[in-house]
Coordinates of C-alpha atoms and ligand atoms in Angstrom, one line a residue:
X464 CA 107.2 107.7 58.5
X465 CA 104.5 110.4 58.6
X466 CA 103.2 112.5 61.4
X467 CA 99.6 113.5 62.0
X468 CA 99.9 117.3 61.8
X469 CA 97.1 117.6 64.4
X470 CA 98.9 115.5 67.0
X471 CA 100.9 117.3 69.6
X472 CA 104.5 115.9 69.9
X473 CA 105.4 113.6 72.7
X474 CA 108.3 111.5 73.9
X475 CA 107.5 107.9 74.5
X476 CA 109.9 105.8 76.6
X477 CA 109.6 102.0 76.2
X478 CA 110.3 99.9 79.3
X479 CA 110.7 96.1 79.3
X480 CA 113.1 93.2 79.5
X481 CA 114.7 91.9 76.3
X482 CA 112.3 89.8 74.3
X483 CA 109.2 91.2 75.9
X484 CA 108.0 92.6 72.7
X485 CA 108.9 96.4 72.8
X486 CA 110.0 96.7 69.2
X487 CA 107.1 94.7 67.9
X488 CA 104.7 96.9 69.9
X489 CA 106.4 100.0 68.5
X490 CA 106.2 98.7 64.9
X491 CA 102.5 98.1 65.4
X492 CA 101.5 101.2 67.3
X493 CA 104.0 104.1 66.8
X494 CA 106.2 103.5 63.8
X495 CA 103.9 105.5 61.5
X496 CA 103.8 108.6 63.7
X497 CA 106.9 108.6 65.9
X498 CA 110.7 108.7 65.1
X499 CA 112.1 105.5 66.5
X500 CA 115.4 106.1 68.5
X501 CA 117.3 103.1 69.9
X502 CA 120.8 102.5 71.0
X503 CA 120.4 99.1 69.2
X504 CA 120.8 101.0 66.0
X505 CA 124.5 101.6 66.8
X506 CA 125.5 98.3 68.5
X507 CA 129.2 99.0 68.2
X508 CA 129.4 102.7 68.6
X509 CA 131.1 104.3 71.6
X510 CA 129.2 106.9 73.6
X511 CA 125.8 105.4 72.6
X512 CA 124.1 107.1 75.5
X513 CA 125.3 110.5 74.5
X514 CA 124.5 109.9 70.9
X515 CA 121.0 108.8 71.7
X516 CA 120.5 111.9 73.9
X517 CA 121.7 114.2 71.1
X518 CA 119.4 112.5 68.6
X519 CA 116.4 112.9 71.0
X520 CA 117.2 116.6 71.6
X521 CA 117.5 117.2 67.8
X522 CA 114.2 115.5 67.0
X523 CA 112.3 117.2 69.9
X524 CA 113.7 120.6 68.7
X525 CA 112.4 119.8 65.2
X526 CA 108.9 119.2 66.7
X527 CA 108.8 115.4 66.2
X528 CA 107.2 112.8 68.3
X529 CA 109.8 110.2 69.4
X530 CA 109.8 106.7 70.8
X531 CA 112.9 105.5 72.6
X532 CA 113.0 101.8 72.1
X533 CA 115.5 100.4 74.7
X534 CA 115.0 98.3 77.8
X535 CA 115.2 101.5 80.0
X536 CA 114.8 99.4 83.2
X537 CA 115.5 101.9 86.0
X538 CA 114.6 105.5 86.9
X539 CA 118.2 106.4 86.4
X540 CA 118.1 105.1 82.8
X541 CA 115.0 107.2 82.1
X542 CA 115.8 110.4 83.9
X543 CA 117.8 112.1 81.1
X544 CA 115.0 111.3 78.6
X545 CA 112.4 112.9 80.9
X546 CA 114.7 115.9 81.4
X547 CA 115.0 116.3 77.6
X548 CA 111.2 116.2 77.2
X549 CA 110.8 118.8 79.9
X550 CA 113.4 121.0 78.4
X551 CA 111.4 121.0 75.1
X552 CA 108.0 121.4 76.8
X553 CA 106.9 118.0 75.5
X554 CA 105.0 115.4 77.6
X555 CA 106.8 112.1 78.4
X556 CA 104.9 108.9 78.3
X557 CA 106.2 105.5 79.5
X558 CA 105.0 102.3 77.8
X559 CA 105.8 99.3 80.0
X560 CA 105.6 96.1 78.0
X561 CA 105.0 93.5 80.6
X562 CA 105.3 89.9 79.6
X563 CA 106.1 86.9 81.9
X564 CA 109.8 86.3 82.3
X565 CA 109.5 82.7 80.9
X566 CA 107.9 84.1 77.8
X567 CA 110.7 86.7 77.4
X568 CA 113.3 84.0 77.9
X569 CA 111.6 81.7 75.3
X570 CA 111.3 84.5 72.7
X571 CA 114.8 85.6 73.2
X572 CA 116.1 82.0 72.9
X573 CA 114.2 81.7 69.6
X574 CA 115.8 84.7 68.0
X575 CA 118.6 84.4 65.5
X576 CA 122.0 86.2 65.5
X577 CA 122.5 89.6 67.0
X578 CA 118.9 89.9 68.1
X579 CA 119.5 87.3 70.8
X580 CA 121.0 88.5 74.0
X581 CA 122.7 86.3 76.7
X582 CA 120.1 84.8 79.0
X583 CA 121.9 86.3 82.0
X584 CA 121.2 89.7 80.5
X585 CA 117.5 89.0 80.4
X586 CA 117.6 87.8 84.0
X587 CA 119.7 90.8 85.1
X588 CA 117.4 93.4 83.5
X589 CA 114.3 91.6 84.9
X590 CA 115.8 91.7 88.4
X591 CA 116.7 95.4 88.1
X592 CA 113.6 96.6 86.4
X593 CA 111.6 99.2 88.3
X594 CA 108.1 99.8 86.7
X595 CA 107.9 103.4 85.4
X596 CA 105.7 105.8 87.4
X597 CA 104.2 109.3 87.3
X598 CA 106.4 110.2 90.3
X599 CA 109.5 110.0 88.0
X600 CA 108.1 112.8 85.8
X601 CA 106.0 110.8 83.3
X602 CA 102.7 112.5 82.4
X603 CA 101.3 109.1 81.6
X604 CA 102.3 105.5 82.1
X605 CA 100.7 102.7 80.0
X606 CA 101.2 99.1 80.8
X607 CA 100.7 96.7 77.9
X608 CA 100.9 92.9 77.6
X609 CA 103.8 91.8 75.5
Ligands
ATP830 N1 102.7 89.7 71.4 C1 103.6 88.9 70.9 N2 103.2 87.6 70.7 C2 104.0 86.7 70.2 N3 105.3 86.9 69.9 C3 105.8 88.2 70.1 C4 104.9 89.2 70.6 N4 105.6 90.3 70.7 C5 106.9 90.0 70.3 N5 106.9 88.7 69.9 C6 108.1 88.0 69.3 O1 109.1 88.0 70.4 C7 110.4 88.3 69.9 C8 110.9 89.5 70.7 O2 110.1 90.6 70.3 P1 110.8 92.1 70.2 O3 112.0 92.0 69.3 O4 109.7 93.0 69.9 O5 111.3 92.3 71.7 P2 112.0 93.5 72.4 O6 111.4 93.8 73.7 O7 112.1 94.6 71.4 O8 113.5 92.9 72.7 P3 114.9 93.7 72.8 O9 114.9 94.4 74.1 O10 115.9 92.6 72.9 O11 115.0 94.6 71.7 C9 110.3 88.5 68.4 O12 110.6 87.3 67.7 C10 108.8 88.8 68.2 O13 108.3 88.4 66.9
MG831 MG1 113.8 95.6 70.6

């Protein structure tokens, strides 16, 4: 993981239902330049939310660019991340990976082991998902096809 010394740090918040292709997009577009933070890295840990928040704050304090690779479906899920970015004077960008529900369901069903989540979780997050907006505090919102 390297960082372009000329690039200003940013916080990227991924948004999208399980199986839409967030982690794949991150690996292709940001893994070389951004520290990847995800609650998925600690599937069994308690206080995953707090742990993630602490890691985001530490990395921002160190001047790193970060991408938070979770489903982050609602403004409430994203608010503390936007707040951390603001506290460190770093712009927050949302990347909404938008793939059709049937595609997400099919990709999830094709996954092996822990990567696969219950179908009801895909449906529930799809139902709750609110597309990210500048009004929430993001400097920029990108929508990409998963
Ligand atoms: N653009 C794409 N075209 C075809 N297959 C894709 C594409 N993007 C992702 N996939 C495949 O779909 C599956 C799910 O992708 P991925 O793990 O990136 O989703 P995710 O959004 O990170 O899911 P989760 O929220 O559960 O972590 C993987 O098997 C991946 O290889
Ligand atoms: Mg993922």
